[in-house]
Short mmCIF file of C-alpha atoms in Angstrom, two decimals:
data_model
loop_
_atom_site.label_atom_id
_atom_site.label_comp_id
_atom_site.label_asym_id
_atom_site.label_seq_id
_atom_site.Cartn_x
_atom_site.Cartn_y
_atom_site.Cartn_z
CA MET F 255 -0.56 8.65 -16.20
CA PHE F 256 2.32 6.46 -15.96
CA ALA F 257 3.24 8.10 -12.71
CA LYS F 258 -0.04 7.48 -11.32
CA GLY F 259 -0.06 3.82 -12.11
CA TRP F 260 3.45 3.54 -10.75
CA PHE F 261 2.63 5.06 -7.40
CA TYR F 262 -0.44 3.09 -7.20
CA ASP F 263 1.47 -0.04 -7.94
CA LEU F 264 3.98 0.85 -5.20
CA ILE F 265 1.16 1.35 -2.74
CA ILE F 266 -0.13 -1.98 -3.38
CA TYR F 267 3.35 -3.70 -3.05
CA VAL F 268 4.10 -1.89 0.35
CA TYR F 269 0.65 -3.25 1.53
CA VAL F 270 1.30 -6.75 0.53
CA LEU F 271 4.57 -6.68 2.58
CA SER F 272 2.95 -5.32 5.41
CA LEU F 273 0.46 -8.40 5.78
CA LEU F 274 3.18 -10.63 4.97
CA PHE F 275 5.25 -9.56 8.04
CA ALA F 276 2.11 -9.41 10.00
CA PHE F 277 1.25 -13.12 8.72
CA SER F 278 4.60 -14.11 9.73
CA ASP F 279 4.04 -12.46 13.19
CA LEU F 280 0.88 -14.54 13.79
CA LEU F 281 2.47 -17.70 12.89
CA GLN F 282 5.66 -17.02 14.90
CA PRO F 283 5.40 -14.21 17.17
CA SER F 284 8.22 -11.86 16.47
CA ARG F 285 8.54 -8.33 17.74
CA ARG F 286 10.83 -7.33 14.67
CA SER F 287 7.94 -8.76 12.42
CA ARG F 288 5.32 -6.92 14.13
CA ARG F 289 7.30 -3.66 14.01
CA LEU F 290 8.04 -3.98 10.39
CA ALA F 291 4.42 -4.88 9.60
CA LEU F 292 3.02 -1.70 11.62
CA LEU F 293 5.75 0.44 9.70
CA LEU F 294 4.75 -0.45 6.45
CA LEU F 295 1.00 -0.19 7.13
CA MET F 296 1.72 3.41 8.27
CA THR F 297 3.60 4.05 5.34
CA VAL F 298 0.74 2.64 2.93
CA TRP F 299 -1.56 5.01 4.94
CA PHE F 300 0.58 7.92 4.18
CA PHE F 301 1.01 7.01 0.39
CA GLN F 302 -2.82 6.59 0.29
CA THR F 303 -3.41 9.89 1.75
CA VAL F 304 -1.07 11.54 -0.84
CA PHE F 305 -2.53 9.82 -3.43
CA LEU F 306 -6.29 10.72 -2.61
CA THR F 307 -5.08 14.36 -1.70
CA TRP F 308 -3.50 14.53 -5.40
CA ILE F 309 -6.76 13.18 -6.99
CA LEU F 310 -9.17 15.43 -5.29
CA SER F 311 -7.04 18.43 -5.64
CA SER F 312 -7.52 18.07 -9.30
CA ARG F 313 -11.41 17.35 -9.49
CA PHE F 314 -13.04 18.11 -6.14
CA PRO F 315 -15.72 17.48 -5.11
CA ALA F 316 -16.04 14.53 -7.59
CA LEU F 317 -15.38 11.02 -6.23
CA SER F 318 -15.40 8.56 -8.96
CA GLY F 319 -16.06 4.78 -8.79
CA THR F 320 -12.31 3.78 -8.68
CA ASP F 321 -11.57 6.58 -6.42
CA SER F 322 -14.12 5.45 -3.93
CA LEU F 323 -12.48 1.95 -3.92
CA LEU F 324 -9.14 3.63 -2.61
CA PHE F 325 -11.15 5.86 -0.17
CA TYR F 326 -12.72 2.56 1.14
CA SER F 327 -9.32 1.00 1.47
CA TRP F 328 -7.99 4.03 3.15
CA VAL F 329 -10.78 4.27 5.72
CA LEU F 330 -9.84 0.64 6.56
CA VAL F 331 -6.13 1.26 6.97
CA THR F 332 -7.07 4.26 9.04
CA LEU F 333 -9.29 2.39 11.34
CA SER F 334 -6.88 -0.44 11.71
CA LEU F 335 -4.17 1.82 12.97
CA VAL F 336 -6.44 3.45 15.34
CA MET F 337 -7.58 -0.10 16.53
CA ASP F 338 -3.74 -0.93 16.87
CA ARG F 339 -3.14 1.79 19.59
CA VAL F 340 -6.63 0.95 21.36
CA TYR F 341 -6.87 -2.94 21.26
CA GLN F 342 -3.09 -3.84 20.28
CA ASN F 343 -4.43 -7.19 18.77
CA ASP F 344 -2.24 -8.50 15.92
CA PHE F 345 -4.99 -10.89 14.81
CA LEU F 346 -7.76 -8.18 14.58
CA ILE F 347 -5.40 -5.97 12.64
CA PHE F 348 -4.44 -8.40 10.11
CA SER F 349 -8.12 -9.69 9.40
CA THR F 350 -9.22 -5.86 9.03
CA ASN F 351 -6.64 -5.14 6.36
CA LEU F 352 -7.19 -8.13 4.25
CA PRO F 353 -10.67 -6.64 2.65
CA GLY F 354 -8.60 -3.17 2.63
CA LEU F 355 -6.03 -4.78 0.33
CA ALA F 356 -8.63 -6.64 -1.67
CA PHE F 357 -10.43 -3.44 -2.44
CA LEU F 358 -7.26 -1.65 -3.22
CA ALA F 359 -6.34 -4.41 -5.60
CA ALA F 360 -9.79 -4.43 -7.25
CA HIS F 361 -9.12 -0.64 -8.48
CA LEU F 362 -6.91 -2.18 -11.06
CA TYR F 363 -9.79 -4.33 -12.57
CA ILE F 364 -12.62 -1.66 -12.48
CA ALA F 365 -13.18 0.25 -15.65
CA PRO F 366 -13.15 3.94 -15.40
CA GLU F 367 -16.44 5.73 -15.39
CA SER F 368 -17.59 7.94 -18.27
CA ALA F 369 -16.52 11.52 -18.52
CA PRO F 370 -20.02 12.88 -18.63
CA LEU F 371 -21.26 11.09 -15.69
CA SER F 372 -18.07 12.46 -13.57
CA LYS F 373 -18.82 16.05 -14.69
CA PHE F 374 -22.52 15.55 -13.99
CA LEU F 375 -21.97 14.42 -10.54
CA SER F 376 -19.56 17.09 -9.62
CA SER F 377 -21.41 18.24 -6.40
CA GLU F 378 -20.34 18.91 -2.94
CA LEU F 379 -23.60 16.96 -1.72
CA VAL F 380 -22.73 14.01 -3.58
CA PHE F 381 -19.37 14.19 -2.36
CA VAL F 382 -20.73 14.19 1.21
CA HIS F 383 -23.17 11.59 0.33
CA VAL F 384 -20.22 9.19 -1.09
CA THR F 385 -17.97 9.82 1.82
CA LEU F 386 -20.90 9.01 4.59
CA ALA F 387 -21.74 5.85 2.65
CA PHE F 388 -18.34 4.44 2.39
CA LEU F 389 -17.72 5.37 5.91
CA ALA F 390 -20.65 3.46 6.94
CA TYR F 391 -19.69 0.35 4.67
CA ALA F 392 -16.10 0.55 6.19
CA LEU F 393 -17.50 0.01 9.42
CA PHE F 394 -19.95 -2.53 8.57
CA SER F 395 -16.77 -4.46 7.16
CA LEU F 396 -14.87 -4.26 10.42
CA SER F 397 -18.01 -5.55 12.16
CA ALA F 398 -18.43 -8.45 9.69
CA VAL F 399 -14.58 -9.12 10.57
CA THR F 400 -14.92 -9.10 14.07
CA ALA F 401 -18.27 -11.37 13.82
CA VAL F 402 -16.26 -13.84 11.55
CA LEU F 403 -13.61 -13.87 14.46
CA TYR F 404 -16.25 -14.56 17.19
CA LEU F 405 -17.63 -17.46 15.14
CA ILE F 406 -14.01 -18.91 14.59
CA GLY F 407 -13.25 -18.48 18.42
CA CYS F 408 -16.64 -19.93 19.35
CA LYS F 409 -16.03 -23.19 17.28
CA LEU F 410 -12.36 -23.46 18.53
CA LEU F 411 -13.88 -23.25 22.30
CA LYS F 412 -16.59 -25.50 21.66
CA ARG F 413 -14.00 -28.12 20.22
CA LYS F 414 -11.61 -27.30 23.15
CA ARG F 415 -8.77 -26.52 20.69
CA TRP F 416 -6.58 -24.50 22.84
CA ASN F 417 -4.09 -23.74 20.02
CA GLN F 418 -2.11 -20.60 19.14
CA THR F 419 -4.99 -19.27 16.88
CA LEU F 420 -7.37 -19.24 20.09
CA ARG F 421 -5.03 -17.38 22.08
CA ARG F 422 -4.04 -14.65 19.79
CA LEU F 423 -7.75 -13.95 19.38
CA PRO F 424 -9.35 -10.95 21.41
CA SER F 425 -11.83 -12.44 23.90
CA LEU F 426 -15.37 -13.30 22.70
CA GLY F 427 -16.80 -10.45 24.72
CA SER F 428 -14.67 -7.69 23.24
CA LEU F 429 -15.01 -9.10 19.68
CA GLN F 430 -18.96 -8.74 20.31
CA HIS F 431 -18.75 -5.33 21.88
CA PHE F 432 -16.53 -3.93 19.02
CA SER F 433 -18.83 -5.53 16.49
CA ASN F 434 -21.85 -4.12 17.96
CA ARG F 435 -20.18 -0.48 18.20
CA MET F 436 -19.52 -0.63 14.58
CA VAL F 437 -22.95 -1.26 13.72
CA MET F 438 -24.25 1.27 15.84
CA VAL F 439 -22.23 4.01 14.39
CA GLY F 440 -22.30 2.60 10.82
CA VAL F 441 -26.43 2.81 10.58
CA PRO F 442 -26.95 6.56 11.52
CA LEU F 443 -24.01 7.32 8.81
CA LEU F 444 -25.69 5.06 6.20
CA LEU F 445 -29.12 6.71 7.22
CA LEU F 446 -27.76 10.15 6.65
CA ALA F 447 -25.83 9.25 3.40
CA LEU F 448 -29.35 7.78 2.04
CA VAL F 449 -31.19 11.05 2.78
CA LEU F 450 -28.59 13.34 1.27
CA GLY F 451 -28.43 11.17 -1.85
CA GLY F 452 -32.16 11.13 -2.22
CA VAL F 453 -32.59 14.68 -1.76
CA TRP F 454 -29.78 15.32 -4.80
CA ALA F 455 -31.33 12.79 -6.83
CA TYR F 456 -34.67 14.24 -6.57
CA LYS F 457 -33.52 17.80 -7.32
CA GLN F 458 -31.55 16.30 -10.65
CA ILE F 459 -33.82 13.50 -12.21
CA GLY F 460 -37.05 13.90 -9.94
CA GLY F 461 -38.96 10.82 -8.84
CA ALA F 462 -37.33 8.72 -11.75
CA PHE F 463 -34.54 7.66 -9.31
CA TRP F 464 -36.71 5.43 -7.60
CA TYR F 465 -36.35 3.14 -10.57
CA ASP F 466 -32.72 2.29 -9.77
CA PRO F 467 -32.30 -0.83 -8.25
CA LYS F 468 -29.48 0.52 -6.29
CA ILE F 469 -31.75 2.43 -4.16
CA PHE F 470 -33.73 -0.39 -3.33
CA CYS F 471 -30.68 -2.53 -2.46
CA SER F 472 -29.14 0.42 -0.29
CA ILE F 473 -32.58 0.62 1.67
CA LEU F 474 -32.25 -3.38 2.22
CA VAL F 475 -28.78 -3.11 3.48
CA LEU F 476 -30.26 -0.43 6.09
CA CYS F 477 -32.98 -2.66 6.91
CA THR F 478 -30.91 -5.56 7.59
CA TYR F 479 -28.57 -3.42 10.09
CA LEU F 480 -31.70 -1.97 11.67
CA VAL F 481 -33.11 -5.63 12.27
CA TYR F 482 -29.67 -6.44 13.76
CA LEU F 483 -30.07 -3.52 16.18
CA TYR F 484 -33.68 -4.39 17.03
CA GLN F 485 -32.83 -8.08 17.69
CA ARG F 486 -29.92 -7.16 19.93
CA ALA F 487 -31.82 -4.26 22.00
CA VAL F 488 -35.35 -5.64 21.84
CA ARG F 489 -35.36 -9.23 21.63
CA GLY F 490 -32.04 -9.89 23.59
CA TRP F 491 -30.19 -11.59 20.66
CA SER F 492 -26.32 -12.09 21.18
CA GLY F 493 -23.63 -14.49 20.55
CA GLN F 494 -23.50 -16.58 17.53
CA ARG F 495 -26.97 -15.98 16.64
CA LEU F 496 -26.28 -12.14 16.09
CA ALA F 497 -22.80 -12.87 14.63
CA TRP F 498 -24.39 -14.68 11.79
CA TRP F 499 -26.89 -12.06 11.23
CA ASN F 500 -23.96 -9.61 11.07
CA PHE F 501 -22.19 -11.68 8.35
CA VAL F 502 -25.44 -12.16 6.39
CA SER F 503 -25.93 -8.23 6.47
CA PHE F 504 -22.61 -7.59 5.07
CA ILE F 505 -23.47 -9.83 2.04
CA THR F 506 -26.01 -7.07 1.34
CA VAL F 507 -23.43 -4.83 1.28
CA VAL F 508 -21.32 -6.66 -1.28
CA ILE F 509 -24.40 -7.16 -3.45
CA ASN F 510 -25.08 -3.45 -3.13
CA TYR F 511 -21.83 -2.47 -4.41
CA LEU F 512 -21.93 -4.91 -7.37
CA ILE F 513 -25.27 -3.58 -8.41
CA SER F 514 -23.85 0.22 -8.12
CA ASN F 515 -21.35 -0.75 -10.84
CA ALA F 516 -23.74 -2.67 -13.22
CA GLY F 517 -24.51 -1.13 -16.30
CA PHE F 518 -28.20 -0.87 -15.58
CA SER F 519 -27.65 1.73 -12.61
CA PHE F 520 -26.95 5.45 -12.63
CA HIS F 521 -24.92 4.73 -9.46
CA ARG F 522 -22.11 3.11 -12.05
CA TRP F 523 -19.91 5.89 -10.97
CA LEU F 524 -20.25 5.03 -7.22
#
């Protein structure tokens, strides 16, 4: 137990160092700082992969609430490393890893789930359900980050502030394109996760699962992003209006996660 806690703390410390070097590079561009930030981020990814493998090897296919936070952070780190190879934009990578560190650190303040629930939820179907859901949430997180960066870029351009921040930001067109892509991939993943979760819940507890507020909140999340896609594809929304709707939609994701950890939901484990 001590070794597990020590290793987890090490991951957080290395993650913080990576973001500090990345922030230093944003303030004063330096090839050395950027390389150190990227090297430390790759180290974080490796440590997280080892840690997740260690956890899952002992109780696969169970994925507890605290483990899901680590998995969520791991997905964000993985996607940020992929984006670094594709986009090579330091501002985008730094912004993506801020929520990754926040969720990783939140692991320390989340109480462990009860043993009966963990045993009850040991199912391959549940594991796939949780994995797909958190992949979707990670994509929605990235989409929200790029939407916020888009709004910041629009504000700076409107005020004609040609500062270092604006020069380091990706173009508004690429930000909007990336944000849209993340939602387009995240929505079918979330829909599939809800279908699989509904099938499992119905088999276990019958129609009683509809009394869980988490179910309705998850459907609300899906609906907000479906509206996003509808407004973009059918009504031609774009620019700041679409970015604001993206940000509001992500708030439902946060609310959904808070409800899943509330005592009145059987999703306490998630």
